[in-house]
Coordinates of C-alpha atoms and ligand atoms in Angstrom, one line a residue:
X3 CA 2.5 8.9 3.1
X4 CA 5.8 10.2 2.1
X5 CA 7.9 11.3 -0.7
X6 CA 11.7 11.7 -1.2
X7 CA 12.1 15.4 -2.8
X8 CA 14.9 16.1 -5.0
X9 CA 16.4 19.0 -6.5
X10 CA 18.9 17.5 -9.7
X11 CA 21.6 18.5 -11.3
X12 CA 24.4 17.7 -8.3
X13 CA 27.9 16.0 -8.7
X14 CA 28.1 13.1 -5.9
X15 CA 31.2 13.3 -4.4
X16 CA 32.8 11.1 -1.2
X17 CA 32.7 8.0 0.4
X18 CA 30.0 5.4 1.3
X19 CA 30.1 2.1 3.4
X20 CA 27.2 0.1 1.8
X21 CA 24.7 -1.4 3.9
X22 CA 24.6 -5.3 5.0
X23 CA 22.7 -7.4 1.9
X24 CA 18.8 -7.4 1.8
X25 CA 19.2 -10.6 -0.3
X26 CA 21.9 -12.2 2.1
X27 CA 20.2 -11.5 5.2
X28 CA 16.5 -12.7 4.4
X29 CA 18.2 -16.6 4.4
X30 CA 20.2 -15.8 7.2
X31 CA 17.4 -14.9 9.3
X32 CA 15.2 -18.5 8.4
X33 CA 18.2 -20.3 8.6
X34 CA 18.8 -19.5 12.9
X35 CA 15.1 -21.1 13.1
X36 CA 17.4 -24.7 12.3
X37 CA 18.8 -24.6 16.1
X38 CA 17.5 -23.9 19.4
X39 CA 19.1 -21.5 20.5
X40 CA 20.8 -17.7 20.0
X41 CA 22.3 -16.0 16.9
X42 CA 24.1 -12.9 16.6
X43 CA 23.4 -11.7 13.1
X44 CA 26.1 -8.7 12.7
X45 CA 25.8 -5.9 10.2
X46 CA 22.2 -6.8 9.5
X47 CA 20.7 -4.0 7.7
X48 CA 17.7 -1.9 9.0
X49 CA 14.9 -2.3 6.2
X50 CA 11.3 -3.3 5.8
X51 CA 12.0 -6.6 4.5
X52 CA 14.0 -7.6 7.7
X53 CA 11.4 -6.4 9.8
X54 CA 9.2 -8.5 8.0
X55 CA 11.2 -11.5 8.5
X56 CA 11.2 -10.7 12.5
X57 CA 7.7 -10.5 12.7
X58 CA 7.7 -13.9 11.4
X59 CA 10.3 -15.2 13.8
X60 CA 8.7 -13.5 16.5
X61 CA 4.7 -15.0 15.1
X62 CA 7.0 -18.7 15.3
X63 CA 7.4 -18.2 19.3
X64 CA 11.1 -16.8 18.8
X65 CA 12.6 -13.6 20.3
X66 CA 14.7 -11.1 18.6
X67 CA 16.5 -8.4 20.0
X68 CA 18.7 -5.1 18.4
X69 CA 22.0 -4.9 19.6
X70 CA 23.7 -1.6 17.8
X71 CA 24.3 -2.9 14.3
X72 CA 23.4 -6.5 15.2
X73 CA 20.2 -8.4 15.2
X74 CA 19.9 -11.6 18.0
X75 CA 17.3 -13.8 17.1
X76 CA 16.8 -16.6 19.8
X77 CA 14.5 -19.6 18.9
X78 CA 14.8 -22.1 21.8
X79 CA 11.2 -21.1 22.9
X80 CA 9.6 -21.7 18.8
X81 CA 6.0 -23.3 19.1
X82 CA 4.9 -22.7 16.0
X83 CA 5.5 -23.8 12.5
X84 CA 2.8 -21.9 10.2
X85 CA 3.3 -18.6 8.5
X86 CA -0.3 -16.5 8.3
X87 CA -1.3 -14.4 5.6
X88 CA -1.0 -10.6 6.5
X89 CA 2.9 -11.9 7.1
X90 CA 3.2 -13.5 3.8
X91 CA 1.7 -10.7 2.3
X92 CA 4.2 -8.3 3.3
X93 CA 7.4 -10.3 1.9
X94 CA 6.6 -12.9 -1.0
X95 CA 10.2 -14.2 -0.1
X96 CA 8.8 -15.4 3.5
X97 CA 9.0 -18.7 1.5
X98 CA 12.1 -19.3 2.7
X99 CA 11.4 -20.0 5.5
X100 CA 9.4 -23.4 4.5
X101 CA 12.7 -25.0 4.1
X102 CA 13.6 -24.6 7.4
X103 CA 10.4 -24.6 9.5
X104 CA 9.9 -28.5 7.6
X105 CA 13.6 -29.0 9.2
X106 CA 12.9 -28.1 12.7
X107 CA 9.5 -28.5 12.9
X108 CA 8.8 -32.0 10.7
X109 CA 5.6 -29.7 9.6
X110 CA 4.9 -26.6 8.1
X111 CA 2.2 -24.1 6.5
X112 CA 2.3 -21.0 4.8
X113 CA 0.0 -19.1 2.8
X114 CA 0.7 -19.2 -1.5
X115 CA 3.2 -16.5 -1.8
X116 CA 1.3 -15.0 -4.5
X117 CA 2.8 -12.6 -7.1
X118 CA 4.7 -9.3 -6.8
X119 CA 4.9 -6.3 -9.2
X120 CA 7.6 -8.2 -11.4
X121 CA 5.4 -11.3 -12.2
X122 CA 3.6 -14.5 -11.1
X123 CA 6.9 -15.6 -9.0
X124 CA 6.2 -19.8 -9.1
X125 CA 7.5 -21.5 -6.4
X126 CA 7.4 -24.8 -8.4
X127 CA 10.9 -25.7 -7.8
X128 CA 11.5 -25.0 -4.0
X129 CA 7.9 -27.5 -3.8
X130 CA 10.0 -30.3 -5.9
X131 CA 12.8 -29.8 -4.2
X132 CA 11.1 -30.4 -0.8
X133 CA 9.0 -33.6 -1.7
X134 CA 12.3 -34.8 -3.4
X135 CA 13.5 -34.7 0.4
X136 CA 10.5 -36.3 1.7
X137 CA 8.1 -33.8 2.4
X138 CA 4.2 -34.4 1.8
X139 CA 2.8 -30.9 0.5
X140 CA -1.0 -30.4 -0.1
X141 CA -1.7 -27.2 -1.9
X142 CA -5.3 -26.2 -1.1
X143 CA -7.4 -23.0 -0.8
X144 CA -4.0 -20.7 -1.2
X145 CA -2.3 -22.8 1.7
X146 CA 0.9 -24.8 1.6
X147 CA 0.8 -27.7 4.2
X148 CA 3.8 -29.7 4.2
X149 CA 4.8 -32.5 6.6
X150 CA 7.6 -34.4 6.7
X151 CA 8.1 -37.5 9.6
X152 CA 11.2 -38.0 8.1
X153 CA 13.7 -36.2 5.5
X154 CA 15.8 -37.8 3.7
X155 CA 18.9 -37.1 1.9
X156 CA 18.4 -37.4 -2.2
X157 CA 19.7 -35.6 -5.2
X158 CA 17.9 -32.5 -6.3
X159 CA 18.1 -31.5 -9.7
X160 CA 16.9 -27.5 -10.4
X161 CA 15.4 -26.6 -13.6
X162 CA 17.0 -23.3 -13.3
X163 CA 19.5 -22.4 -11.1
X164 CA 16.9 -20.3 -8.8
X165 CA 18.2 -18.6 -5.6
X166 CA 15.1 -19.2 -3.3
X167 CA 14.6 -22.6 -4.5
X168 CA 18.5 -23.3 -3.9
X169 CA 18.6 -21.7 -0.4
X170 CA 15.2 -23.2 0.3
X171 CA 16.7 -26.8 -0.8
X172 CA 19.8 -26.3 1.7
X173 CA 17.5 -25.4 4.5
X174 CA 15.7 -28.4 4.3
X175 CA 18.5 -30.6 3.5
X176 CA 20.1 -29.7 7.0
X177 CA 17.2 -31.5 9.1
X178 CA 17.5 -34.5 6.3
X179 CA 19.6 -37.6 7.3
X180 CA 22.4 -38.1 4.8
X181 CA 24.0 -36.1 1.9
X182 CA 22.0 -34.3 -0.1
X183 CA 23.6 -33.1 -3.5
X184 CA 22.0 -30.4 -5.4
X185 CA 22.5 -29.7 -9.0
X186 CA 22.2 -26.8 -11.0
X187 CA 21.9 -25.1 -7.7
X188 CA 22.3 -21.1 -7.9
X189 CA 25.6 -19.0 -7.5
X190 CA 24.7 -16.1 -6.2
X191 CA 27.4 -14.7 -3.4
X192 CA 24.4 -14.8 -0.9
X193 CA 24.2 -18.8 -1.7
X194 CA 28.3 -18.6 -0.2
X195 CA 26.8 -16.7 2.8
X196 CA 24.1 -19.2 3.6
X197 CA 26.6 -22.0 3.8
X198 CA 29.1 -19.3 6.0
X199 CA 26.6 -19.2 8.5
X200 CA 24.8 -22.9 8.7
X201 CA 28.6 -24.4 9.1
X202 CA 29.1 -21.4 11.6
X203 CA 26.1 -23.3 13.4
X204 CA 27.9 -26.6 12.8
X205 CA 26.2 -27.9 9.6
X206 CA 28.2 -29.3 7.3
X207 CA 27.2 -27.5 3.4
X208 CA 30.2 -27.5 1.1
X209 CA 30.3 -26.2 -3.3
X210 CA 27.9 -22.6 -2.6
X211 CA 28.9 -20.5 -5.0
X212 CA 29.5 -23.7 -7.9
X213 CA 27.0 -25.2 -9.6
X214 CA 27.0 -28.6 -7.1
X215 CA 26.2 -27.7 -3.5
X216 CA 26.1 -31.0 -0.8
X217 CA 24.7 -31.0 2.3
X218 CA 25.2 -33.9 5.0
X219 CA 21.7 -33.2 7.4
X220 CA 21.1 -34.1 10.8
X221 CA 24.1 -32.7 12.6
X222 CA 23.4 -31.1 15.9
X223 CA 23.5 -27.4 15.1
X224 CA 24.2 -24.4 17.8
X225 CA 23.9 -20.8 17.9
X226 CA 26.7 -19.0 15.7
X227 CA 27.6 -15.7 14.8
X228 CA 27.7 -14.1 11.5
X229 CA 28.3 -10.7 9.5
X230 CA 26.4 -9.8 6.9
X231 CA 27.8 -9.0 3.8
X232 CA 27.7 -6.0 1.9
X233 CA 24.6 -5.4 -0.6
X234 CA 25.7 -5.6 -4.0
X235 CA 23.0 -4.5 -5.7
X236 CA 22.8 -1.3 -3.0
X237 CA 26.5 -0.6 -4.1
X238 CA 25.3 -1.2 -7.8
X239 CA 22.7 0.9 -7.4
X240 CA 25.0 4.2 -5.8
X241 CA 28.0 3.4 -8.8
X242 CA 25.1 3.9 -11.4
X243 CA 24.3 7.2 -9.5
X244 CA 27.5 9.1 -9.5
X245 CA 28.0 7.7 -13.0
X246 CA 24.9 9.7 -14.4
X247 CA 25.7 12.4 -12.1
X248 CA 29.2 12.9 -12.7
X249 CA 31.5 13.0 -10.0
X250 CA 33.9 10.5 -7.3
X251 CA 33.1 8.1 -5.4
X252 CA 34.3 5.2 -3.1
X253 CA 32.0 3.0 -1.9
X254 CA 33.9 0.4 1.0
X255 CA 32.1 -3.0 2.5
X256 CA 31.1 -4.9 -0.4
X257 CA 33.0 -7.9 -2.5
X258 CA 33.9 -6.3 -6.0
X259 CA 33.9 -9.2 -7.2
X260 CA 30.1 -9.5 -6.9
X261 CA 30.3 -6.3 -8.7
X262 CA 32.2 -7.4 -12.0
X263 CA 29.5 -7.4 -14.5
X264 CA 27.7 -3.9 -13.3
X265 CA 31.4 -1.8 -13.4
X266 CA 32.8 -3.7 -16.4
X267 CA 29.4 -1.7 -17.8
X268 CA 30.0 1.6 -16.2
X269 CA 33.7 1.1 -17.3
X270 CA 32.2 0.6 -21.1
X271 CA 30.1 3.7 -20.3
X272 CA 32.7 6.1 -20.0
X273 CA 33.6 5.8 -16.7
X274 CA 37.0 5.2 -14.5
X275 CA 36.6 2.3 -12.0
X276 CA 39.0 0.9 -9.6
X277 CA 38.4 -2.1 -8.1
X278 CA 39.7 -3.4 -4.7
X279 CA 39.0 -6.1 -2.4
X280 CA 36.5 -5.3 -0.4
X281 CA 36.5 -0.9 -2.0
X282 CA 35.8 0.4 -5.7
X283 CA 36.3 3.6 -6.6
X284 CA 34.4 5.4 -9.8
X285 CA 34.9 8.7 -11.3
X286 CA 32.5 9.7 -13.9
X287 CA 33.4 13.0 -16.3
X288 CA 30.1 14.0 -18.1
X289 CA 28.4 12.7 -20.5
X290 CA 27.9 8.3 -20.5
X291 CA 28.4 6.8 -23.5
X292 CA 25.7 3.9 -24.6
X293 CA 26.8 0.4 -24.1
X294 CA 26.8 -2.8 -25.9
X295 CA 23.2 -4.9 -24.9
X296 CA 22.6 -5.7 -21.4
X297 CA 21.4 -8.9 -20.7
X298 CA 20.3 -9.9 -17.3
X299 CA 21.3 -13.6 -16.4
X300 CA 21.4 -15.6 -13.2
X301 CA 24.9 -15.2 -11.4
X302 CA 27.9 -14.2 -12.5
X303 CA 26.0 -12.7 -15.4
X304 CA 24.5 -9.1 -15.2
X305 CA 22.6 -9.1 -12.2
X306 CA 18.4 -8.6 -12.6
X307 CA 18.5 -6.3 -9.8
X308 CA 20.7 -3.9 -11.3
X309 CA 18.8 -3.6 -14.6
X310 CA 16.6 -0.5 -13.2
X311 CA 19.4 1.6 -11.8
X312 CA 22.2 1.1 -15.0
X313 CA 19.0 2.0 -17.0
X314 CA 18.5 5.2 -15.5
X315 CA 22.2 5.5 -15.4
X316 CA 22.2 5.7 -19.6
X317 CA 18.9 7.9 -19.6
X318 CA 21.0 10.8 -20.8
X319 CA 23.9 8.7 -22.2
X320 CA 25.0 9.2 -26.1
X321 CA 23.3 6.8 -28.4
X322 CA 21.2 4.0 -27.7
X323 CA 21.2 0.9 -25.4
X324 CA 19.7 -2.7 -25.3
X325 CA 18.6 -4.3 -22.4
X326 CA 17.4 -7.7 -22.2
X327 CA 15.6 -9.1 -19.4
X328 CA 15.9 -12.6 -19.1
X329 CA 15.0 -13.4 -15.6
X330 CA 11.6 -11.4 -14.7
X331 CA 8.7 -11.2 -16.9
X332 CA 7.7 -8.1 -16.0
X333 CA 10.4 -5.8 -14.7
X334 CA 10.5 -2.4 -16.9
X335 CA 7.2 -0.8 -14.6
X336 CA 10.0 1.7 -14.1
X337 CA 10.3 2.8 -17.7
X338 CA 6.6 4.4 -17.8
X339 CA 7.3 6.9 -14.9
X340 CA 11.1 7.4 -16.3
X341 CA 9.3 8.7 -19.8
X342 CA 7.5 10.7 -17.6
X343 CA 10.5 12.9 -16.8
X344 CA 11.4 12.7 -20.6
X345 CA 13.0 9.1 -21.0
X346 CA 13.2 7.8 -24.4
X347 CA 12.4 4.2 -23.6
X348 CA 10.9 1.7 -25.7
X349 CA 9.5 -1.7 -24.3
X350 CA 8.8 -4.8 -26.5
X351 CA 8.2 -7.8 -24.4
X352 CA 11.2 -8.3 -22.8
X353 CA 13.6 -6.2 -24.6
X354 CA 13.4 -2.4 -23.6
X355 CA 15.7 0.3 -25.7
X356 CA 16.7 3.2 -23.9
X357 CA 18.0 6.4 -26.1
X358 CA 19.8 8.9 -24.2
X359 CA 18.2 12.5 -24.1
X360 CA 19.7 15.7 -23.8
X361 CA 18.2 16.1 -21.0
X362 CA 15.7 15.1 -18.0
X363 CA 13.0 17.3 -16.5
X364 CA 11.9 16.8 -13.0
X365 CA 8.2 15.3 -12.2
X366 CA 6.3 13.8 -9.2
X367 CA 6.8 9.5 -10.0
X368 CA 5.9 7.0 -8.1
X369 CA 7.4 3.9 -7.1
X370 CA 6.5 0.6 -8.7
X371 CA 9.1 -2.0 -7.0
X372 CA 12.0 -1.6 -5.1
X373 CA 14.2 -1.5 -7.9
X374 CA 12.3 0.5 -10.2
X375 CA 12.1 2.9 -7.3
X376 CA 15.1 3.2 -6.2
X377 CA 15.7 3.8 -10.8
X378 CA 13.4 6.7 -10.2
X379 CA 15.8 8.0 -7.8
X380 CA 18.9 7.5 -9.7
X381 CA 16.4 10.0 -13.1
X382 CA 15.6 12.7 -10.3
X383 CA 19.1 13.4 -9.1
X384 CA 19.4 13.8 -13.1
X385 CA 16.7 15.8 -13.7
X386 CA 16.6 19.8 -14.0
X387 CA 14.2 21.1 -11.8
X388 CA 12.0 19.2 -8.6
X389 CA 11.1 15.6 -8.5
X390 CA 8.6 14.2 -5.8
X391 CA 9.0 10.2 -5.3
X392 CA 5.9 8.5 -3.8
X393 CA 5.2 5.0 -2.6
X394 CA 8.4 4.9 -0.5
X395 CA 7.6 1.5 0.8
X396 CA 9.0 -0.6 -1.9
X397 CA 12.6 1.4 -1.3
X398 CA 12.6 1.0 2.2
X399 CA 12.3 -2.7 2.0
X400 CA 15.5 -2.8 0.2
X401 CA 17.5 0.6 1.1
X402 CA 18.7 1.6 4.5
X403 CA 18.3 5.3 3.9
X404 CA 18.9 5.9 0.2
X405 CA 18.1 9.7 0.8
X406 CA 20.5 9.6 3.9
X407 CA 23.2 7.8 2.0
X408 CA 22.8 9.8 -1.3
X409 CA 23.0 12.9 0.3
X410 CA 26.4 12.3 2.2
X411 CA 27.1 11.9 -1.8
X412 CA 26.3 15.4 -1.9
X413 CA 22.5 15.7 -3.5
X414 CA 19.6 17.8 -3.0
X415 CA 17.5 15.2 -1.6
X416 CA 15.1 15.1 1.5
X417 CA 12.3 12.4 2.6
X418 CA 8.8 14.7 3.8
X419 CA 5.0 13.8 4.1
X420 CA 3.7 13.9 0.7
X421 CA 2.6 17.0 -0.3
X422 CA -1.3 17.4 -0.9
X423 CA -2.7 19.6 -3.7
X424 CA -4.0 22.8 -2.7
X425 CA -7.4 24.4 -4.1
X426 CA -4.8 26.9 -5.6
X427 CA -3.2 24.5 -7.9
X428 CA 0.0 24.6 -6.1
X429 CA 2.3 21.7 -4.2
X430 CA 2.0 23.1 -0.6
X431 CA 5.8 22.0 0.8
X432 CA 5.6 20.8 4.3
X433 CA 7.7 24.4 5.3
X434 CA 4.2 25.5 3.8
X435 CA 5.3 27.5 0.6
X436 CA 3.3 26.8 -1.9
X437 CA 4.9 26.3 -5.4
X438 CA 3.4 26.6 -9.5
X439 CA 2.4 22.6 -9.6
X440 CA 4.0 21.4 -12.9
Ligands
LIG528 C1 16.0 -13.7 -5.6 O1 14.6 -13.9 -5.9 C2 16.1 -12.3 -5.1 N1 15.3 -12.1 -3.9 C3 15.7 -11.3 -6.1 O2 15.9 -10.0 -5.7 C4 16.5 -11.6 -7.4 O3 16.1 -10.7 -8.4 C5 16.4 -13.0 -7.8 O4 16.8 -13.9 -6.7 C6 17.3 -13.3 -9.0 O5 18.7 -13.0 -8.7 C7 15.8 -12.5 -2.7 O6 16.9 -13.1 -2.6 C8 15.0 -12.3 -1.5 P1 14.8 -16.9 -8.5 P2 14.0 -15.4 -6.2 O7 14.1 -18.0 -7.8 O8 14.7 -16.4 -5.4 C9 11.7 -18.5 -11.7 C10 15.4 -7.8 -5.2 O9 15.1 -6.8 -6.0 N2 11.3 -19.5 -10.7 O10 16.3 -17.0 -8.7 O11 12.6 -15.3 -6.1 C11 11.3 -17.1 -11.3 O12 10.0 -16.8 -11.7 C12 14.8 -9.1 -5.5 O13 16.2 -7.7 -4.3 C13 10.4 -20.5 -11.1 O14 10.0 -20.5 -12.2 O15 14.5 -15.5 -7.7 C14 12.3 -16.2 -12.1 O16 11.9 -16.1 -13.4 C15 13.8 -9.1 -6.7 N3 10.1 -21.4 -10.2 C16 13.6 -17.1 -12.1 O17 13.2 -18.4 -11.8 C17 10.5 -21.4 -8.9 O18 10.2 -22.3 -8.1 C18 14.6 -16.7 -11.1 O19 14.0 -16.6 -9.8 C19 11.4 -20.4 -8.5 C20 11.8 -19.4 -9.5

């Protein structure tokens, strides 16, 4: 197994180009099963997740190829429509592929997506939202089976504006005949890049990104070509960094504008931001000041996936700050492991509290989600002394490199096979000198 290794206490200083969008490409990569034939998927980010997602392409009968920075997924050759288990397993998100294996296929079956560290994750709405298309879905022994002879165009109301159910909604509605309108329908930017690519295939999907998105189904679709765009919640993540750590930097690829609500806080926090169009800059002094309450809401609001990493941000901030999470049940796992490197957090439900300490002290953590982990990160580069950060697969399905990319920051921070416990007491480092264990 391995463990990042960080030495804290560094300014982060330079320039970054963030990494193509975990959460923009997953959709992406179902949506190419909607034609036969090839899609250059440009910019696609190197992480578990999206290895996950071509294991399941390639299970389907499809073939993928790298091509530099590009993925090419080809799926004239699919003969399959079913989704097993061990591949479900690996990325609860697989769902969204249903949507569009029930397009092309007229069948499909998947295993429940069960739960993930941040709660019972229903799928209730993207299974409405299918049968209000058509589809038959028989729920039985932990397997969906859904068939649909024919899909056809209706209105779809969500409950909540949920991105999977949205982008699972879409991909169905493009093998239904007629317009489909769906309301309440999610506004995340990677809703915008779904429709980008599916008219790029020749769909017609117009409103992503308002509340109302339409589809008109049955077109004949092609290959296209798109570019990923850049991970805001990565870009999120590295602003929160340099803004505990003190320091400058640019980060370049990403739409600010996805960014608003995470450097509006930073801004609040003490720090300068400049925004441009497709660049921010931040510049971050000492000492953050705490904020007024953070509450996570569906897009534009404060994103749920930068909760972790702003949190960690104020860990050493002056005063106290709020958080409210209002999308996940159960997404402050982080906060345990961040008290372990002497956090003053306080968790009640769905509120946490986070007072800011003097000061951080390193500790061996260990990752609880990919968030949380990549928020145990963000404490170590604060932290006087060594921290050792295990359970480095939920990161890597998210982060292209977060060690790589923080230490062209400048930080003290290296990825090695965990280090096992010597009979002495002491961490033996892989170079083999041993060390007091703390
Ligand atoms: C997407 O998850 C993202 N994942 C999540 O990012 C992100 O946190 C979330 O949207 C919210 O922005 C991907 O895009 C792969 P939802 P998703 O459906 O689609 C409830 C990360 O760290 N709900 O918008 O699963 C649900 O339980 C990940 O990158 C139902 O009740 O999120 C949650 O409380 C984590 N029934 C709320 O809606 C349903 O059928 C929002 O979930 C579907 C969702």
């Amino acid at each position: 197994m391995q463990e990042l290794v960080i030495e804290g206490g560094c300014r982060l200083q330079g320039e970054l180009t963030i990494q193509g969008s975990k959460n923009g490409v997953l959709p992406v990569l179902a949506a190419t099963i909607l034609c036969a034939g090839e899609c250059r998927v440009e910019n696609c980010p190197r992480l578990r997740d999206v290895d996950a997602s071509i294991a399941i392409l390639r299970h389907l009968g499809c073939c993928t190829r790298w091509e530099g920075g590009a993925l090419l997924v080809d799926t004239t050759h699919m003969d399959k429509n079913e989704v097993p288990d061990a591949l479900m397993r690996e990325m609860r998100s697989s769902v969204i592929f249903l949507g569009a294996i029930l397009a092309r296929q007229g069948e499909a079956a998947l295993s429940y997506p069960g739960g993930c560290e941040l709660g019972p994750r229903p799928i209730d709405m993207h299974l409405a939202a299918l049968r209000a298309l058509g589809a038959e879905i028989e729920e039985r022994g932990g397997t969906l089976r859904c068939r649909a002879r024919v899909l056809t165009a209706t209105e779809i109301v969500l409950p909540l504006p949920s991105v999977g159910a949205t982008e699972n909604a879409i991909l169905a509605a493009c093998g239904a005949e007629g317009t489909t309108a769906i309301y309440n329908a999610a506004r995340e930017p990677e809703i915008a890049e779904l429709q980008d690519f599916l008219n790029a295939m020749g769909a017609q999907v117009c409103g992503a990104g308002g509340s109302i998105v339409t589809v008109t189904g049955k077109r004949a679709l092609h290959g296209g070509t798109h570019r990923v765009i850049g991970d805001r919640i990565a870009a999120a993540t590295y602003l929160c960094a340099a803004a505990a750590c003190g320091g400058e930097v640019r980060l370049s690829g990403v739409d600010c504008r996805a960014l608003s609500p995470v450097t509006a806080a930073l801004y609040e926090a003490g720090c300068a931001v400049e925004s441009g169009v497709e660049d921010v800059f931040l510049r971050s002094g000492g000492r953050l000041r705490a904020i007024h309450p953070v509450r996570t809401a569906p897009y534009p609001g404060f994103p749920t996936d930068a909760q972790p990493a702003m949190m960690a941000a104020l860990l050493r901030s002056a005063g106290s700050t709020v958080f409210v999470e209002n999308i996940f049940e159960n997404r402050y796992r982080h906060a345990g492991e961040l008290s372990r490197m002497g956090a003053d957090i306080r968790v009640a439900g769905r509120v946490a509290v986070v007072s800011g300490v003097p000061s951080l002290h390193g500790a061996s953590v260990k990752c609880t989600d990919l968030r949380g982990g990549a928020a145990l990160v963000l404490a170590g580069l604060q932290a006087e002394g060594t921290t050792r950060v295990s359970q480095l697969e939920h990161i890597d399905r998210g982060y292209e490199s977060m060690e790589r990319e923080l230490a062209l920051l400048g930080a003290r921070i290296g990825r090695r096979e965990e280090t096992q416990w010597q009979e002495r007491g002491t961490i033996e480092d892989a170079d083999g000198e041993g060390t007091p264990s703390s």
